[in-house]
Amino acid sequence: MVKNEVTLHVNGETRSLYIRNAETLLYTLREKLGLTGAKPGCLNGDCGACTVEVNGAAIKSCIMLTIEAANQQITTVEGLQDAPIQTQFVEKFAFQCGYCTPGFIMNCNTLIEKYPEANETVIKKWLESNICRCTGYKEIEDAVKAVLTSNQADSSV
Amino acid sequence: MSWSIGKNIIRKDAVEKVTGTAKYTADAPTSNMYHVKLVISQHAHAKLKAVNVARAWDVSGVRAILLGQSSLPLTGDEVKDRPILAFDRVRYFGEPIAAVVADEPFQAKKAAELIEVIYEPLPVVQSPKEALQRDAVLLHENLASYDKVQYVYPEKGSNVANRVKIRKGTIEQALLESDVVIEENFSLSPSDHTAMETRCVIAEVKQDGFVHFTSTTQAPYRIKEQMSNYFNIDEGKIIVNAPYVGGGFGGKVALHLELIAYLATVAVGGKQVKLHYTREEDMVTAPGRIGLEATIKLAATKDGKITGAKLLYLFDTGAYSDKGTMISKAAAATCTGPYQIDNIWCDSLAVYTNHPYATAYRGFSHSELLFAFERAMDILARKLGMDPLELRKKNAILPGQTTPTQVPLNSSTVGDLPRCINKLKELMNWQEGTVIPIDDEKVRVKGISCSWKTSTIGPSASSGVALLFNPDGSINVLSGIVEIGMGAKTILAQLLAEKLKMDIQKIHVHMEVNTQTTPEHYKTAASRGTLMAGRALVKAADDAIRQLKQIAAQVLICSPDDLDVGYEKVYVREEPDAFVEVKDICYGYKYPNGYAIGGQIIGKGTYTLRHLTNLDRHTGIGKTGPEYTIGAQGVEVEFNTKDFTYKILKAYSVIDAGKVLNPQTAIGQIMGGMSMGLNHASSETFVFNDEGIVQNPRFRTYGPFRYGNHPDYIVHFLENPHIDGPFGARGVGESGLIGMPAALANSLSVASRVELNRLPLTPEFIWHEKKAGNNDDLV
């Protein structure tokens, strides 16, 4: 089994490790770095439970090879510190079983950073890449809109 | 004024879940584990001519290869009909045939791909009706010789795994004497739960002989019980861990992967092994949702009083029965929906086919039977020229009347359906009309349904709670409920805070279940968490209160009868200034001279369902569950009359919840259920080809709702208490779902002016039905 060394920048830390070339970023994060916040749900990009940020973009880590992520800035849910979207997920009851939650939070967080003025269409376009089977999506809608509205209010002051 | 009940208390699992630190089964470090990969059947029905494993052994890292054999036990909850690994024959697409154990997941996968299976295809049975034909191929020739529980009735020489009969009154006379009769057929295909977390198990046999499982299960205590039965292991030596579960919806009640993983760990000397299903395996190999073919015949007087119901429910339990037999029983017990009908004839069957096998699914037959029955109600209303809500109100089951299984009801057990209907009528602005034109192409249209649900679980199912006090007066709550998403453990904390009038932040709920150290909760299913664990908790709190009073009485030199517990104190009722703090007595009390009395307060409580029975084989008389949660639901849809596409604008639920313990959690359960019901009604289904192969076992083709598909949800609760429930609460975990398929189908039937009697309701299906109905070419 051939393994190569890669350097990953994850949640502000630089980590060097040996990986198989075929390893996905999701596998490496979970199995090599113990960052199990990103979840496997489909392993083919359908469900978004494995979403992380790579250089500020929301990426489904199950369809990115680890070697593609070498030397890039990666943020997983474990790297967020009291992000407003986390607080709103708690307050709006935007999770039930919690399995899709880290992926949703990472996708919402990236959306909020990139499109602070996001309208309904933009929100829908972003969030329809993730699946939740417990909620009826309403609570997630409330959470993401609460953060966007609050940011917009702050910036208009 | 309540202390904690009825408030939007933040969930106890919130921080762990939004920070990614909540641990699920597959999150355990794997450096010390082997990995298991299955070879699954590529045919829905075939003889296994050969399974050649030689090439698989060439893959490095392979430790063991397991094949099915007749010496292994057959398994099943009610009828033991299922081999752990198929041998001689496969009966559904996706059935496990072999398992490879290897060091790394990719090695196990590579080896599994090199196992060559030689099949000899057999004729495929694709529906219950087909399976019941005289010349149908038999799925289980040895059906009559399988071990089974007493109250299940497989029929020898047929594909019938169970038949439940309801006989109340005289149906033939009712049909003869009625003014109006309708008869319609309804159907839906099997589908899947698709919880976001796919099933996973880690198994190990330690040197001391103890068998350990960590599993994505809703029923850890049943794993312990059943593994003990199948493999003759002392039940006390089986320890099951259930961490957070990423959604269950009934699908993780079944014992499935654990059986294979146990064989795998034994094959490698007891070393830890992990079996983690892919999405595709989770959908087809593991059990899914039951299908149904139903025939509903209703008789009524011309003013709309329903006098008789003749019902045939044919459940498609797939290749094996698992919970299918109990689903057919649950359907029989509530076969008419929430209506008083004097004359009922119902046969409810679980029938084998070559589809993936069925297990429990949120609603446990109710969304399926209500789809059929509530569609029939609308068809009857149309024939009578009566408003569909009025028809339902006129026939609504009331306290003082009896269920199909002849259980007398009262206001505690059944709640208030007419008030639910009235409220729905008001919320939906019913008098505005049910079809409102928008433009040349589009109409806005409304549809409704009513629902009821009780549980059908073991007659002696029980739940236990232990409360362990900490020296600071805080309390650890131990309950065998698995946190599968519904927030039940937060509800337990609320109940305890209410009982003790204490700060909920000082109540610590242990989330993970370990069957060795956590009091048993029968199964986390059937919306039974709040009733059973809630009652156990109340009893445990009373036990703790009794102990606190006993020790405080010695400190305060009075009778325990004069004391109350609250606000983290034990105080004299009449003179609250005379008190002792809970933290100063919950580990015993120390007198100033050093003498000590008492010790750690440990409160305990158990609750067992009361007076439940099996159903009489010939009449169906008996009681399957305690209380009914009743509701009225509706949808408002924008429908395009040209291309038959539609958008669900609003979804309504009026549910008699008994008592709402945490509004936000309860609303979340109802909205989530409504979403699931609408999703199932509009797009979710397995698509089978002619050979019985599932064509869409993945998210992108299966059709789950995504963000933006959701309608506006309007949820309203009535609170007619279930006096046996904790603080009057009824179970609501399934109520949001079960009326939705019928409500959507009723609205679209009105909109399209054709009776839509099959799910899912895709535009293509509506087009097809229109074409058939109009007998002309619409395209």
mmCIF file of C-alpha atoms in Angstrom, chain A residues 1 3 20 27 30-31 34 36-47 49 77-78 86 89-93 95-102 104-105 120 123-124 127-141 144-145, chain B residues 8-11 13-14 17-20 22-24 26-27 30 104-107 192-194 196-198 245-247 249 274 276 279-280 361 484-485 662 664-665 668-669 671-672 675-676 679 684 698-700 704-708 710 713:
data_model
loop_
_atom_site.group_PDB
_atom_site.id
_atom_site.type_symbol
_atom_site.label_atom_id
_atom_site.label_comp_id
_atom_site.label_asym_id
_atom_site.label_seq_id
_atom_site.Cartn_x
_atom_site.Cartn_y
_atom_site.Cartn_z
ATOM 1 C CA MET A 1 0.000 0.000 0.000
ATOM 2 C CA LYS A 3 1.273 6.206 1.097
ATOM 3 C CA ARG A 20 -3.269 6.686 0.467
ATOM 4 C CA TYR A 27 -11.899 9.874 5.532
ATOM 5 C CA ARG A 30 -12.416 11.503 10.521
ATOM 6 C CA GLU A 31 -10.047 8.573 10.681
ATOM 7 C CA GLY A 34 -10.303 12.421 14.766
ATOM 8 C CA THR A 36 -15.680 13.372 13.306
ATOM 9 C CA GLY A 37 -17.960 16.402 13.085
ATOM 10 C CA ALA A 38 -18.134 15.971 9.309
ATOM 11 C CA LYS A 39 -20.399 12.963 8.716
ATOM 12 C CA PRO A 40 -20.656 10.347 6.002
ATOM 13 C CA GLY A 41 -24.221 10.261 4.673
ATOM 14 C CA CYS A 42 -23.937 9.124 1.065
ATOM 15 C CA LEU A 43 -20.262 9.268 -0.006
ATOM 16 C CA ASN A 44 -21.223 10.667 -3.378
ATOM 17 C CA GLY A 45 -22.026 14.310 -2.799
ATOM 18 C CA ASP A 46 -25.800 13.956 -2.516
ATOM 19 C CA CYS A 47 -26.469 14.922 1.072
ATOM 20 C CA ALA A 49 -23.527 15.961 5.835
ATOM 21 C CA VAL A 77 -17.276 22.401 12.460
ATOM 22 C CA GLU A 78 -14.796 21.803 15.265
ATOM 23 C CA GLN A 86 -24.311 27.773 15.949
ATOM 24 C CA PHE A 89 -29.240 26.535 15.562
ATOM 25 C CA VAL A 90 -29.546 26.068 19.331
ATOM 26 C CA GLU A 91 -32.101 28.799 19.879
ATOM 27 C CA LYS A 92 -34.298 27.951 16.910
ATOM 28 C CA PHE A 93 -34.216 24.182 17.612
ATOM 29 C CA PHE A 95 -31.545 20.201 14.800
ATOM 30 C CA GLN A 96 -33.085 16.994 16.037
ATOM 31 C CA CYS A 97 -30.892 13.925 15.606
ATOM 32 C CA GLY A 98 -27.975 16.244 14.892
ATOM 33 C CA TYR A 99 -26.375 14.125 12.193
ATOM 34 C CA CYS A 100 -26.814 16.582 9.332
ATOM 35 C CA THR A 101 -26.171 19.546 11.635
ATOM 36 C CA PRO A 102 -22.401 20.050 11.238
ATOM 37 C CA PHE A 104 -25.650 22.391 7.497
ATOM 38 C CA ILE A 105 -23.827 24.704 9.896
ATOM 39 C CA GLU A 120 -34.502 33.781 -0.564
ATOM 40 C CA ILE A 123 -30.375 30.887 0.472
ATOM 41 C CA LYS A 124 -32.364 28.180 -1.286
ATOM 42 C CA LEU A 127 -29.021 25.090 1.343
ATOM 43 C CA GLU A 128 -30.696 22.697 -1.072
ATOM 44 C CA SER A 129 -27.376 20.914 -1.352
ATOM 45 C CA ASN A 130 -27.863 19.478 2.145
ATOM 46 C CA ILE A 131 -30.495 17.019 3.350
ATOM 47 C CA CYS A 132 -32.176 16.904 6.753
ATOM 48 C CA ARG A 133 -34.656 14.119 7.453
ATOM 49 C CA CYS A 134 -35.803 15.115 10.939
ATOM 50 C CA THR A 135 -36.854 18.742 10.725
ATOM 51 C CA GLY A 136 -39.176 20.156 8.112
ATOM 52 C CA TYR A 137 -36.384 22.678 7.270
ATOM 53 C CA LYS A 138 -38.389 25.505 8.814
ATOM 54 C CA GLU A 139 -36.184 25.765 11.906
ATOM 55 C CA ILE A 140 -33.060 25.791 9.725
ATOM 56 C CA GLU A 141 -34.609 28.576 7.652
ATOM 57 C CA VAL A 144 -30.004 31.172 8.934
ATOM 58 C CA LYS A 145 -32.337 34.117 8.421
ATOM 59 C CA ASN B 8 -39.212 26.107 25.384
ATOM 60 C CA ILE B 9 -36.338 24.672 27.379
ATOM 61 C CA ILE B 10 -33.179 24.496 25.250
ATOM 62 C CA ARG B 11 -32.315 20.912 24.448
ATOM 63 C CA ASP B 13 -27.953 17.866 23.520
ATOM 64 C CA ALA B 14 -27.772 21.273 21.827
ATOM 65 C CA LYS B 17 -24.768 18.767 18.338
ATOM 66 C CA VAL B 18 -23.926 22.210 16.995
ATOM 67 C CA THR B 19 -20.224 21.891 17.764
ATOM 68 C CA GLY B 20 -19.747 18.516 16.112
ATOM 69 C CA ALA B 22 -21.776 14.655 19.669
ATOM 70 C CA LYS B 23 -20.505 11.138 19.084
ATOM 71 C CA TYR B 24 -22.359 8.634 16.942
ATOM 72 C CA ALA B 26 -19.310 5.439 13.423
ATOM 73 C CA ASP B 27 -17.311 8.195 15.145
ATOM 74 C CA THR B 30 -10.951 2.607 14.384
ATOM 75 C CA GLU B 104 -8.828 -1.687 6.240
ATOM 76 C CA PRO B 105 -12.197 -0.742 4.717
ATOM 77 C CA PHE B 106 -10.794 -0.548 1.188
ATOM 78 C CA GLN B 107 -9.288 -4.023 1.492
ATOM 79 C CA ASP B 192 -37.125 3.540 2.919
ATOM 80 C CA HIS B 193 -36.488 5.513 6.084
ATOM 81 C CA THR B 194 -33.249 7.070 4.829
ATOM 82 C CA MET B 196 -29.191 10.649 7.624
ATOM 83 C CA GLU B 197 -26.951 8.292 9.594
ATOM 84 C CA THR B 198 -26.555 4.969 7.838
ATOM 85 C CA VAL B 245 -28.458 7.914 16.847
ATOM 86 C CA GLY B 246 -28.660 9.958 13.658
ATOM 87 C CA GLY B 247 -32.348 9.444 13.031
ATOM 88 C CA PHE B 249 -37.916 6.617 12.166
ATOM 89 C CA LYS B 274 -16.928 -2.556 12.389
ATOM 90 C CA HIS B 276 -20.838 0.381 8.415
ATOM 91 C CA ARG B 279 -26.255 4.614 1.712
ATOM 92 C CA GLU B 280 -27.133 2.036 -0.926
ATOM 93 C CA TYR B 361 -41.591 2.935 10.081
ATOM 94 C CA ILE B 484 -32.628 9.496 18.211
ATOM 95 C CA GLY B 485 -33.525 13.133 17.646
ATOM 96 C CA ASN B 662 -41.953 21.673 25.364
ATOM 97 C CA GLN B 664 -40.771 24.116 20.328
ATOM 98 C CA THR B 665 -39.822 20.443 20.529
ATOM 99 C CA GLY B 668 -40.546 20.410 15.630
ATOM 100 C CA GLN B 669 -41.765 16.827 15.869
ATOM 101 C CA MET B 671 -43.345 19.766 11.349
ATOM 102 C CA GLY B 672 -40.698 17.103 10.768
ATOM 103 C CA SER B 675 -42.420 17.018 5.948
ATOM 104 C CA MET B 676 -41.757 13.284 5.969
ATOM 105 C CA ASN B 679 -42.248 13.740 1.012
ATOM 106 C CA GLU B 684 -40.429 8.913 -2.173
ATOM 107 C CA ARG B 698 -29.508 6.608 -3.477
ATOM 108 C CA PHE B 699 -30.478 10.118 -2.478
ATOM 109 C CA ARG B 700 -30.195 11.729 -5.903
ATOM 110 C CA PRO B 704 -35.878 13.363 -0.500
ATOM 111 C CA PHE B 705 -37.180 16.863 0.186
ATOM 112 C CA ARG B 706 -34.534 19.520 0.252
ATOM 113 C CA TYR B 707 -34.447 23.004 1.691
ATOM 114 C CA GLY B 708 -37.002 25.079 -0.178
ATOM 115 C CA HIS B 710 -40.943 22.913 2.579
ATOM 116 C CA TYR B 713 -46.383 24.815 8.527
#
